[in-house]
Amino acid sequence: MKSDFYNLAFSTIAPYYDKLMSFVNYPGWVAYIEKIIVLSNIKEKLIFDLACGTGVCLDLWLDRGYEVIGLDKSLNMLRVTKKKLAEKNRGLLINGDMRNFKLARQMPIITCLYDSLNYLLTEAELLHCYRRVYDALSDDGIFVFDMNTIHSLRDEWGNNTFQRRDEGLFSIWSNSFDPNSDISSLSITLHVRRNGEELVLREHHQERGYPLSRVEELLNEAGFTISLYRHLTFTPATENDLRIMGVARK
Ligand SMILES: C[S@@+](CC[C@H](N)C(=O)[O-])C[C@H]1O[C@@H](n2cnc3c(N)ncnc32)[C@H](O)[C@@H]1O
């Protein structure tokens, strides 16, 4: 058995990401966000997805008649997205950083989903991202995002190790939470077969939880009006929720 050392987040798991996330109800997420779009009276069907990953949501938006642009830092994740979108011959992909990006035109809807903002480990980075999003939105545009709460990282992930099997793919998720920084460090170990060889892939991830009041303050500082909901609902978010959904209006 060959074993690699800990790699950067999303460098080696990209080809396996969709299997690992096969339990996630992405169609339900997209349907919920479309409700927000309709309620916000946004007519232009154009989505810019920040940290789009392997493009699962981009693909679902295309099926709903939206044009899509995706941005991600990881080239390997974007490679998977590119293959997915190639069949439809639509969609634009950008290899970039959500803390520092600029678009040629402003967008009516920007999304950032599935923990991606938790990967920004300082308030300064989060604010940089919010400011770039603000600049990239059209007037009356919306920024829809989710975040894991501190409760989720501290009490759900905690200092626990989980074993999973997703569509036959075996993985080990080992977490350790630092209460001083509210950062969870996560080692993901995947056991895969490639070209007849058994491989062990390891990646190191870090996510930070932020108090909801700070998320609101930083979004306000970037210029937004903000509502935070319990994930996939329109109930106001609390610190006891595991995942929250933000709707920030320019
Ligand atoms: C948990 S994945 C979520 C992917 C996708 N949004 C989804 O819903 O499946 C987090 C993504 O954030 C990306 N990411 C992390 N930090 C980033 C940054 N500073 N700029 C752009 N992308 C980033 C990673 O490459 C990865 O694709």
PDB file of C-alpha atoms and ligand atoms in Angstrom:
ATOM      1  CA  MET A   1       0.000   0.000   0.000  1.00  0.00           C
ATOM      2  CA  LYS A   2       1.395   3.381  -1.019  1.00  0.00           C
ATOM      3  CA  SER A   3       0.763   6.315   1.263  1.00  0.00           C
ATOM      4  CA  ASP A   4       1.020  10.015   0.470  1.00  0.00           C
ATOM      5  CA  PHE A   5       1.531  12.635   3.181  1.00  0.00           C
ATOM      6  CA  TYR A   6      -0.935  15.366   4.184  1.00  0.00           C
ATOM      7  CA  ASN A   7      -1.713  17.397   1.107  1.00  0.00           C
ATOM      8  CA  LEU A   8      -3.269  20.824   0.772  1.00  0.00           C
ATOM      9  CA  ALA A   9      -7.047  21.002   1.010  1.00  0.00           C
ATOM     10  CA  PHE A  10      -8.790  20.043  -2.239  1.00  0.00           C
ATOM     11  CA  SER A  11      -5.591  19.058  -4.041  1.00  0.00           C
ATOM     12  CA  THR A  12      -6.077  15.276  -4.076  1.00  0.00           C
ATOM     13  CA  ILE A  13      -9.689  14.613  -3.078  1.00  0.00           C
ATOM     14  CA  ALA A  14     -11.134  16.506  -6.070  1.00  0.00           C
ATOM     15  CA  PRO A  15     -11.906  13.413  -8.214  1.00  0.00           C
ATOM     16  CA  TYR A  16     -13.642  11.821  -5.194  1.00  0.00           C
ATOM     17  CA  TYR A  17     -15.419  14.925  -3.887  1.00  0.00           C
ATOM     18  CA  ASP A  18     -18.794  14.205  -5.544  1.00  0.00           C
ATOM     19  CA  LYS A  19     -18.864  10.713  -4.058  1.00  0.00           C
ATOM     20  CA  LEU A  20     -17.960  12.072  -0.617  1.00  0.00           C
ATOM     21  CA  MET A  21     -20.792  14.598  -0.886  1.00  0.00           C
ATOM     22  CA  SER A  22     -23.334  12.177  -2.348  1.00  0.00           C
ATOM     23  CA  PHE A  23     -25.402  12.498   0.856  1.00  0.00           C
ATOM     24  CA  VAL A  24     -25.888  16.263   0.355  1.00  0.00           C
ATOM     25  CA  ASN A  25     -29.254  17.359  -0.995  1.00  0.00           C
ATOM     26  CA  TYR A  26     -27.836  19.962  -3.416  1.00  0.00           C
ATOM     27  CA  PRO A  27     -31.062  20.053  -5.489  1.00  0.00           C
ATOM     28  CA  GLY A  28     -32.909  21.063  -2.287  1.00  0.00           C
ATOM     29  CA  TRP A  29     -30.323  23.804  -1.628  1.00  0.00           C
ATOM     30  CA  VAL A  30     -30.677  25.204  -5.130  1.00  0.00           C
ATOM     31  CA  ALA A  31     -34.493  25.120  -4.923  1.00  0.00           C
ATOM     32  CA  TYR A  32     -34.322  27.053  -1.630  1.00  0.00           C
ATOM     33  CA  ILE A  33     -31.976  29.675  -3.088  1.00  0.00           C
ATOM     34  CA  GLU A  34     -34.250  30.039  -6.106  1.00  0.00           C
ATOM     35  CA  LYS A  35     -37.092  30.908  -3.696  1.00  0.00           C
ATOM     36  CA  ILE A  36     -34.879  33.685  -2.286  1.00  0.00           C
ATOM     37  CA  ILE A  37     -34.136  34.894  -5.823  1.00  0.00           C
ATOM     38  CA  VAL A  38     -37.840  35.032  -6.703  1.00  0.00           C
ATOM     39  CA  LEU A  39     -38.722  36.758  -3.404  1.00  0.00           C
ATOM     40  CA  SER A  40     -35.943  39.283  -4.111  1.00  0.00           C
ATOM     41  CA  ASN A  41     -37.573  40.036  -7.476  1.00  0.00           C
ATOM     42  CA  ILE A  42     -34.364  39.350  -9.394  1.00  0.00           C
ATOM     43  CA  LYS A  43     -35.167  38.646 -13.021  1.00  0.00           C
ATOM     44  CA  GLU A  44     -31.787  38.081 -14.649  1.00  0.00           C
ATOM     45  CA  LYS A  45     -30.936  34.377 -14.593  1.00  0.00           C
ATOM     46  CA  LEU A  46     -27.202  34.625 -14.025  1.00  0.00           C
ATOM     47  CA  ILE A  47     -25.367  33.080 -11.062  1.00  0.00           C
ATOM     48  CA  PHE A  48     -21.805  33.648  -9.979  1.00  0.00           C
ATOM     49  CA  ASP A  49     -20.777  30.843  -7.608  1.00  0.00           C
ATOM     50  CA  LEU A  50     -17.744  31.621  -5.452  1.00  0.00           C
ATOM     51  CA  ALA A  51     -15.695  28.584  -4.375  1.00  0.00           C
ATOM     52  CA  CYS A  52     -17.776  26.516  -6.797  1.00  0.00           C
ATOM     53  CA  GLY A  53     -15.792  23.340  -6.101  1.00  0.00           C
ATOM     54  CA  THR A  54     -16.683  20.542  -8.511  1.00  0.00           C
ATOM     55  CA  GLY A  55     -19.610  22.543  -9.903  1.00  0.00           C
ATOM     56  CA  VAL A  56     -22.498  20.432  -8.609  1.00  0.00           C
ATOM     57  CA  CYS A  57     -24.614  23.553  -8.069  1.00  0.00           C
ATOM     58  CA  LEU A  58     -23.485  25.165 -11.326  1.00  0.00           C
ATOM     59  CA  ASP A  59     -24.780  22.096 -13.138  1.00  0.00           C
ATOM     60  CA  LEU A  60     -28.115  22.266 -11.304  1.00  0.00           C
ATOM     61  CA  TRP A  61     -28.473  25.984 -12.101  1.00  0.00           C
ATOM     62  CA  LEU A  62     -27.849  25.278 -15.805  1.00  0.00           C
ATOM     63  CA  ASP A  63     -30.674  22.721 -15.683  1.00  0.00           C
ATOM     64  CA  ARG A  64     -32.918  25.463 -14.290  1.00  0.00           C
ATOM     65  CA  GLY A  65     -32.122  27.791 -17.178  1.00  0.00           C
ATOM     66  CA  TYR A  66     -29.526  30.011 -15.489  1.00  0.00           C
ATOM     67  CA  GLU A  67     -26.213  31.054 -17.009  1.00  0.00           C
ATOM     68  CA  VAL A  68     -23.337  30.380 -14.646  1.00  0.00           C
ATOM     69  CA  ILE A  69     -19.854  31.527 -13.758  1.00  0.00           C
ATOM     70  CA  GLY A  70     -17.817  29.650 -11.163  1.00  0.00           C
ATOM     71  CA  LEU A  71     -14.646  30.651  -9.338  1.00  0.00           C
ATOM     72  CA  ASP A  72     -12.421  28.401  -7.264  1.00  0.00           C
ATOM     73  CA  LYS A  73      -8.866  28.400  -5.962  1.00  0.00           C
ATOM     74  CA  SER A  74      -8.305  24.705  -6.604  1.00  0.00           C
ATOM     75  CA  LEU A  75      -7.424  23.797 -10.179  1.00  0.00           C
ATOM     76  CA  ASN A  76      -8.148  20.149  -9.448  1.00  0.00           C
ATOM     77  CA  MET A  77     -11.700  20.939  -8.312  1.00  0.00           C
ATOM     78  CA  LEU A  78     -12.175  23.106 -11.420  1.00  0.00           C
ATOM     79  CA  ARG A  79     -10.989  20.240 -13.655  1.00  0.00           C
ATOM     80  CA  VAL A  80     -13.890  18.148 -12.374  1.00  0.00           C
ATOM     81  CA  THR A  81     -16.293  21.067 -12.942  1.00  0.00           C
ATOM     82  CA  LYS A  82     -15.011  21.569 -16.463  1.00  0.00           C
ATOM     83  CA  LYS A  83     -15.766  17.953 -17.379  1.00  0.00           C
ATOM     84  CA  LYS A  84     -19.230  18.232 -15.858  1.00  0.00           C
ATOM     85  CA  LEU A  85     -20.129  21.400 -17.753  1.00  0.00           C
ATOM     86  CA  ALA A  86     -18.492  20.334 -21.036  1.00  0.00           C
ATOM     87  CA  GLU A  87     -21.492  18.191 -21.999  1.00  0.00           C
ATOM     88  CA  LYS A  88     -23.712  21.265 -21.802  1.00  0.00           C
ATOM     89  CA  ASN A  89     -21.133  23.499 -23.434  1.00  0.00           C
ATOM     90  CA  ARG A  90     -22.127  26.383 -21.144  1.00  0.00           C
ATOM     91  CA  GLY A  91     -20.667  28.124 -18.134  1.00  0.00           C
ATOM     92  CA  LEU A  92     -17.486  30.060 -17.500  1.00  0.00           C
ATOM     93  CA  LEU A  93     -14.863  29.012 -14.958  1.00  0.00           C
ATOM     94  CA  ILE A  94     -12.271  31.174 -13.240  1.00  0.00           C
ATOM     95  CA  ASN A  95      -9.299  29.941 -11.261  1.00  0.00           C
ATOM     96  CA  GLY A  96      -9.106  32.611  -8.560  1.00  0.00           C
ATOM     97  CA  ASP A  97      -9.246  33.536  -4.918  1.00  0.00           C
ATOM     98  CA  MET A  98     -12.457  34.679  -3.276  1.00  0.00           C
ATOM     99  CA  ARG A  99     -10.518  37.115  -1.097  1.00  0.00           C
ATOM    100  CA  ASN A 100      -9.309  38.987  -4.124  1.00  0.00           C
ATOM    101  CA  PHE A 101     -11.172  38.832  -7.421  1.00  0.00           C
ATOM    102  CA  LYS A 102     -12.575  41.249  -9.953  1.00  0.00           C
ATOM    103  CA  LEU A 103     -15.148  40.586 -12.656  1.00  0.00           C
ATOM    104  CA  ALA A 104     -15.615  42.250 -16.022  1.00  0.00           C
ATOM    105  CA  ARG A 105     -19.277  42.970 -15.199  1.00  0.00           C
ATOM    106  CA  GLN A 106     -21.481  43.044 -12.108  1.00  0.00           C
ATOM    107  CA  MET A 107     -23.659  40.055 -11.187  1.00  0.00           C
ATOM    108  CA  PRO A 108     -27.262  39.970  -9.902  1.00  0.00           C
ATOM    109  CA  ILE A 109     -26.716  36.862  -7.743  1.00  0.00           C
ATOM    110  CA  ILE A 110     -23.560  35.607  -6.031  1.00  0.00           C
ATOM    111  CA  THR A 111     -23.501  32.385  -4.028  1.00  0.00           C
ATOM    112  CA  CYS A 112     -20.873  30.776  -1.801  1.00  0.00           C
ATOM    113  CA  LEU A 113     -21.891  27.382  -0.479  1.00  0.00           C
ATOM    114  CA  TYR A 114     -21.010  24.440   1.689  1.00  0.00           C
ATOM    115  CA  ASP A 115     -18.580  25.764   4.293  1.00  0.00           C
ATOM    116  CA  SER A 116     -16.465  27.621   1.745  1.00  0.00           C
ATOM    117  CA  LEU A 117     -16.447  30.859   3.784  1.00  0.00           C
ATOM    118  CA  ASN A 118     -15.335  28.911   6.869  1.00  0.00           C
ATOM    119  CA  TYR A 119     -12.089  28.242   4.994  1.00  0.00           C
ATOM    120  CA  LEU A 120     -11.228  31.938   5.492  1.00  0.00           C
ATOM    121  CA  LEU A 121      -9.404  31.843   8.803  1.00  0.00           C
ATOM    122  CA  THR A 122      -9.279  35.500   9.826  1.00  0.00           C
ATOM    123  CA  GLU A 123     -11.849  38.275  10.087  1.00  0.00           C
ATOM    124  CA  ALA A 124      -9.681  40.360   7.755  1.00  0.00           C
ATOM    125  CA  GLU A 125      -9.893  37.686   5.047  1.00  0.00           C
ATOM    126  CA  LEU A 126     -13.647  37.373   5.503  1.00  0.00           C
ATOM    127  CA  LEU A 127     -14.047  41.144   5.205  1.00  0.00           C
ATOM    128  CA  HIS A 128     -11.852  41.205   2.073  1.00  0.00           C
ATOM    129  CA  CYS A 129     -14.119  38.602   0.514  1.00  0.00           C
ATOM    130  CA  TYR A 130     -17.331  40.429   1.504  1.00  0.00           C
ATOM    131  CA  ARG A 131     -15.975  43.669   0.050  1.00  0.00           C
ATOM    132  CA  ARG A 132     -15.029  41.986  -3.252  1.00  0.00           C
ATOM    133  CA  VAL A 133     -18.512  40.418  -3.395  1.00  0.00           C
ATOM    134  CA  TYR A 134     -20.107  43.816  -2.738  1.00  0.00           C
ATOM    135  CA  ASP A 135     -18.142  45.362  -5.606  1.00  0.00           C
ATOM    136  CA  ALA A 136     -19.035  42.461  -7.907  1.00  0.00           C
ATOM    137  CA  LEU A 137     -22.804  42.686  -7.272  1.00  0.00           C
ATOM    138  CA  SER A 138     -25.193  44.785  -9.329  1.00  0.00           C
ATOM    139  CA  ASP A 139     -27.318  47.335  -7.463  1.00  0.00           C
ATOM    140  CA  ASP A 140     -30.061  45.392  -5.602  1.00  0.00           C
ATOM    141  CA  GLY A 141     -28.102  42.181  -6.152  1.00  0.00           C
ATOM    142  CA  ILE A 142     -27.976  39.443  -3.517  1.00  0.00           C
ATOM    143  CA  PHE A 143     -25.204  37.392  -1.973  1.00  0.00           C
ATOM    144  CA  VAL A 144     -26.458  34.042  -0.662  1.00  0.00           C
ATOM    145  CA  PHE A 145     -24.084  31.937   1.408  1.00  0.00           C
ATOM    146  CA  ASP A 146     -23.948  29.324   4.124  1.00  0.00           C
ATOM    147  CA  MET A 147     -21.561  28.939   7.034  1.00  0.00           C
ATOM    148  CA  ASN A 148     -20.927  26.359   9.720  1.00  0.00           C
ATOM    149  CA  THR A 149     -21.468  27.825  13.176  1.00  0.00           C
ATOM    150  CA  ILE A 150     -19.014  27.636  16.068  1.00  0.00           C
ATOM    151  CA  HIS A 151     -21.481  25.193  17.668  1.00  0.00           C
ATOM    152  CA  SER A 152     -21.142  22.900  14.656  1.00  0.00           C
ATOM    153  CA  LEU A 153     -17.331  22.903  14.650  1.00  0.00           C
ATOM    154  CA  ARG A 154     -16.970  22.743  18.440  1.00  0.00           C
ATOM    155  CA  ASP A 155     -19.759  20.338  19.416  1.00  0.00           C
ATOM    156  CA  GLU A 156     -20.603  18.286  16.294  1.00  0.00           C
ATOM    157  CA  TRP A 157     -17.151  17.877  14.787  1.00  0.00           C
ATOM    158  CA  GLY A 158     -15.456  18.451  18.161  1.00  0.00           C
ATOM    159  CA  ASN A 159     -12.430  16.268  18.729  1.00  0.00           C
ATOM    160  CA  ASN A 160     -14.088  13.308  17.083  1.00  0.00           C
ATOM    161  CA  THR A 161     -13.037  10.861  14.411  1.00  0.00           C
ATOM    162  CA  PHE A 162     -15.692   9.603  12.017  1.00  0.00           C
ATOM    163  CA  GLN A 163     -15.473   6.787   9.511  1.00  0.00           C
ATOM    164  CA  ARG A 164     -17.667   6.954   6.439  1.00  0.00           C
ATOM    165  CA  ARG A 165     -18.511   4.943   3.397  1.00  0.00           C
ATOM    166  CA  ASP A 166     -20.031   6.987   0.573  1.00  0.00           C
ATOM    167  CA  GLU A 167     -20.991   5.046  -2.551  1.00  0.00           C
ATOM    168  CA  GLY A 168     -18.331   2.480  -1.640  1.00  0.00           C
ATOM    169  CA  LEU A 169     -15.628   5.087  -0.912  1.00  0.00           C
ATOM    170  CA  PHE A 170     -14.092   4.619   2.554  1.00  0.00           C
ATOM    171  CA  SER A 171     -12.900   7.749   4.377  1.00  0.00           C
ATOM    172  CA  ILE A 172     -11.791   8.808   7.860  1.00  0.00           C
ATOM    173  CA  TRP A 173     -12.476  12.329   9.147  1.00  0.00           C
ATOM    174  CA  SER A 174     -10.435  13.292  12.181  1.00  0.00           C
ATOM    175  CA  ASN A 175     -11.234  16.634  13.805  1.00  0.00           C
ATOM    176  CA  SER A 176      -9.647  18.726  16.492  1.00  0.00           C
ATOM    177  CA  PHE A 177     -11.163  21.991  17.683  1.00  0.00           C
ATOM    178  CA  ASP A 178      -9.162  24.865  19.145  1.00  0.00           C
ATOM    179  CA  PRO A 179     -11.445  26.935  21.434  1.00  0.00           C
ATOM    180  CA  ASN A 180      -8.981  29.850  21.431  1.00  0.00           C
ATOM    181  CA  SER A 181      -9.231  30.442  17.697  1.00  0.00           C
ATOM    182  CA  ASP A 182     -12.562  28.664  16.967  1.00  0.00           C
ATOM    183  CA  ILE A 183     -10.654  26.772  14.268  1.00  0.00           C
ATOM    184  CA  SER A 184     -11.316  23.134  13.534  1.00  0.00           C
ATOM    185  CA  SER A 185      -8.426  21.201  12.011  1.00  0.00           C
ATOM    186  CA  LEU A 186      -9.561  18.258   9.969  1.00  0.00           C
ATOM    187  CA  SER A 187      -7.539  15.418   8.501  1.00  0.00           C
ATOM    188  CA  ILE A 188      -9.327  13.541   5.764  1.00  0.00           C
ATOM    189  CA  THR A 189      -7.970  10.127   4.820  1.00  0.00           C
ATOM    190  CA  LEU A 190      -9.324   8.392   1.736  1.00  0.00           C
ATOM    191  CA  HIS A 191      -8.695   4.816   0.709  1.00  0.00           C
ATOM    192  CA  VAL A 192      -8.983   4.593  -3.055  1.00  0.00           C
ATOM    193  CA  ARG A 193      -8.023   2.254  -5.878  1.00  0.00           C
ATOM    194  CA  ARG A 194      -6.336   3.883  -8.841  1.00  0.00           C
ATOM    195  CA  ASN A 195      -5.010   1.911 -11.821  1.00  0.00           C
ATOM    196  CA  GLY A 196      -5.284  -1.284  -9.811  1.00  0.00           C
ATOM    197  CA  GLU A 197      -3.205   0.157  -6.968  1.00  0.00           C
ATOM    198  CA  GLU A 198      -4.518   0.830  -3.475  1.00  0.00           C
ATOM    199  CA  LEU A 199      -3.731   4.395  -2.395  1.00  0.00           C
ATOM    200  CA  VAL A 200      -4.144   6.308   0.828  1.00  0.00           C
ATOM    201  CA  LEU A 201      -4.740  10.010   0.234  1.00  0.00           C
ATOM    202  CA  ARG A 202      -4.526  12.488   3.068  1.00  0.00           C
ATOM    203  CA  GLU A 203      -5.526  16.126   3.162  1.00  0.00           C
ATOM    204  CA  HIS A 204      -5.353  18.727   5.895  1.00  0.00           C
ATOM    205  CA  HIS A 205      -8.282  21.166   6.140  1.00  0.00           C
ATOM    206  CA  GLN A 206      -9.029  24.024   8.491  1.00  0.00           C
ATOM    207  CA  GLU A 207     -12.332  25.783   9.036  1.00  0.00           C
ATOM    208  CA  ARG A 208     -13.087  28.638  11.382  1.00  0.00           C
ATOM    209  CA  GLY A 209     -16.418  29.361  13.009  1.00  0.00           C
ATOM    210  CA  TYR A 210     -17.447  32.989  13.556  1.00  0.00           C
ATOM    211  CA  PRO A 211     -20.001  34.397  16.030  1.00  0.00           C
ATOM    212  CA  LEU A 212     -23.117  35.354  14.074  1.00  0.00           C
ATOM    213  CA  SER A 213     -22.880  38.901  15.427  1.00  0.00           C
ATOM    214  CA  ARG A 214     -19.392  39.243  13.845  1.00  0.00           C
ATOM    215  CA  VAL A 215     -20.624  37.847  10.518  1.00  0.00           C
ATOM    216  CA  GLU A 216     -23.359  40.495  10.551  1.00  0.00           C
ATOM    217  CA  GLU A 217     -20.982  43.284  11.571  1.00  0.00           C
ATOM    218  CA  LEU A 218     -18.448  42.429   8.870  1.00  0.00           C
ATOM    219  CA  LEU A 219     -21.154  42.256   6.181  1.00  0.00           C
ATOM    220  CA  ASN A 220     -22.513  45.616   7.368  1.00  0.00           C
ATOM    221  CA  GLU A 221     -18.989  47.017   7.227  1.00  0.00           C
ATOM    222  CA  ALA A 222     -18.760  45.869   3.606  1.00  0.00           C
ATOM    223  CA  GLY A 223     -22.004  47.760   2.903  1.00  0.00           C
ATOM    224  CA  PHE A 224     -24.619  44.979   3.019  1.00  0.00           C
ATOM    225  CA  THR A 225     -28.026  44.698   4.665  1.00  0.00           C
ATOM    226  CA  ILE A 226     -28.137  41.193   6.062  1.00  0.00           C
ATOM    227  CA  SER A 227     -30.539  38.452   7.168  1.00  0.00           C
ATOM    228  CA  LEU A 228     -29.250  35.219   8.707  1.00  0.00           C
ATOM    229  CA  TYR A 229     -31.494  32.145   8.694  1.00  0.00           C
ATOM    230  CA  ARG A 230     -31.308  28.616   9.993  1.00  0.00           C
ATOM    231  CA  HIS A 231     -30.090  26.617   7.001  1.00  0.00           C
ATOM    232  CA  LEU A 232     -32.798  25.984   4.378  1.00  0.00           C
ATOM    233  CA  THR A 233     -35.459  27.865   6.367  1.00  0.00           C
ATOM    234  CA  PHE A 234     -36.652  31.429   6.852  1.00  0.00           C
ATOM    235  CA  THR A 235     -36.366  31.150  10.643  1.00  0.00           C
ATOM    236  CA  PRO A 236     -33.852  33.616  12.132  1.00  0.00           C
ATOM    237  CA  ALA A 237     -30.481  31.951  12.796  1.00  0.00           C
ATOM    238  CA  THR A 238     -29.177  31.335  16.307  1.00  0.00           C
ATOM    239  CA  GLU A 239     -25.812  30.210  17.675  1.00  0.00           C
ATOM    240  CA  ASN A 240     -27.431  26.814  18.367  1.00  0.00           C
ATOM    241  CA  ASP A 241     -27.889  26.112  14.655  1.00  0.00           C
ATOM    242  CA  LEU A 242     -25.317  23.897  12.966  1.00  0.00           C
ATOM    243  CA  ARG A 243     -25.376  25.693   9.642  1.00  0.00           C
ATOM    244  CA  ILE A 244     -26.740  29.117   8.805  1.00  0.00           C
ATOM    245  CA  MET A 245     -27.761  30.712   5.559  1.00  0.00           C
ATOM    246  CA  GLY A 246     -27.034  34.371   4.877  1.00  0.00           C
ATOM    247  CA  VAL A 247     -28.840  36.636   2.461  1.00  0.00           C
ATOM    248  CA  ALA A 248     -26.886  39.853   2.028  1.00  0.00           C
ATOM    249  CA  ARG A 249     -28.420  42.649  -0.034  1.00  0.00           C
ATOM    250  CA  LYS A 250     -26.453  45.418  -1.706  1.00  0.00           C
TER     251      LYS A 250
HETATM  252  C1  LIG B   1     -16.225  22.413   0.911  1.00  0.00           C
HETATM  253  S1  LIG B   1     -15.808  22.909  -0.724  1.00  0.00           S
HETATM  254  C2  LIG B   1     -17.384  23.504  -1.314  1.00  0.00           C
HETATM  255  C3  LIG B   1     -17.470  23.446  -2.818  1.00  0.00           C
HETATM  256  C4  LIG B   1     -18.816  23.817  -3.398  1.00  0.00           C
HETATM  257  N1  LIG B   1     -19.165  25.183  -3.093  1.00  0.00           N
HETATM  258  C5  LIG B   1     -19.900  22.875  -2.919  1.00  0.00           C
HETATM  259  O1  LIG B   1     -20.951  23.362  -2.499  1.00  0.00           O
HETATM  260  O2  LIG B   1     -19.737  21.662  -3.032  1.00  0.00           O
HETATM  261  C6  LIG B   1     -14.892  24.390  -0.438  1.00  0.00           C
HETATM  262  C7  LIG B   1     -14.342  24.991  -1.713  1.00  0.00           C
HETATM  263  O3  LIG B   1     -13.790  26.261  -1.391  1.00  0.00           O
HETATM  264  C8  LIG B   1     -12.644  26.451  -2.201  1.00  0.00           C
HETATM  265  N2  LIG B   1     -11.851  27.523  -1.583  1.00  0.00           N
HETATM  266  C9  LIG B   1     -11.328  27.544  -0.334  1.00  0.00           C
HETATM  267  N3  LIG B   1     -10.683  28.714  -0.126  1.00  0.00           N
HETATM  268  C10 LIG B   1     -10.828  29.445  -1.254  1.00  0.00           C
HETATM  269  C11 LIG B   1     -10.410  30.743  -1.647  1.00  0.00           C
HETATM  270  N4  LIG B   1      -9.696  31.527  -0.820  1.00  0.00           N
HETATM  271  N5  LIG B   1     -10.760  31.192  -2.873  1.00  0.00           N
HETATM  272  C12 LIG B   1     -11.457  30.412  -3.726  1.00  0.00           C
HETATM  273  N6  LIG B   1     -11.870  29.160  -3.416  1.00  0.00           N
HETATM  274  C13 LIG B   1     -11.573  28.683  -2.192  1.00  0.00           C
HETATM  275  C14 LIG B   1     -11.984  25.104  -2.232  1.00  0.00           C
HETATM  276  O4  LIG B   1     -11.048  24.978  -3.276  1.00  0.00           O
HETATM  277  C15 LIG B   1     -13.208  24.186  -2.369  1.00  0.00           C
HETATM  278  O5  LIG B   1     -13.509  23.930  -3.712  1.00  0.00           O
END
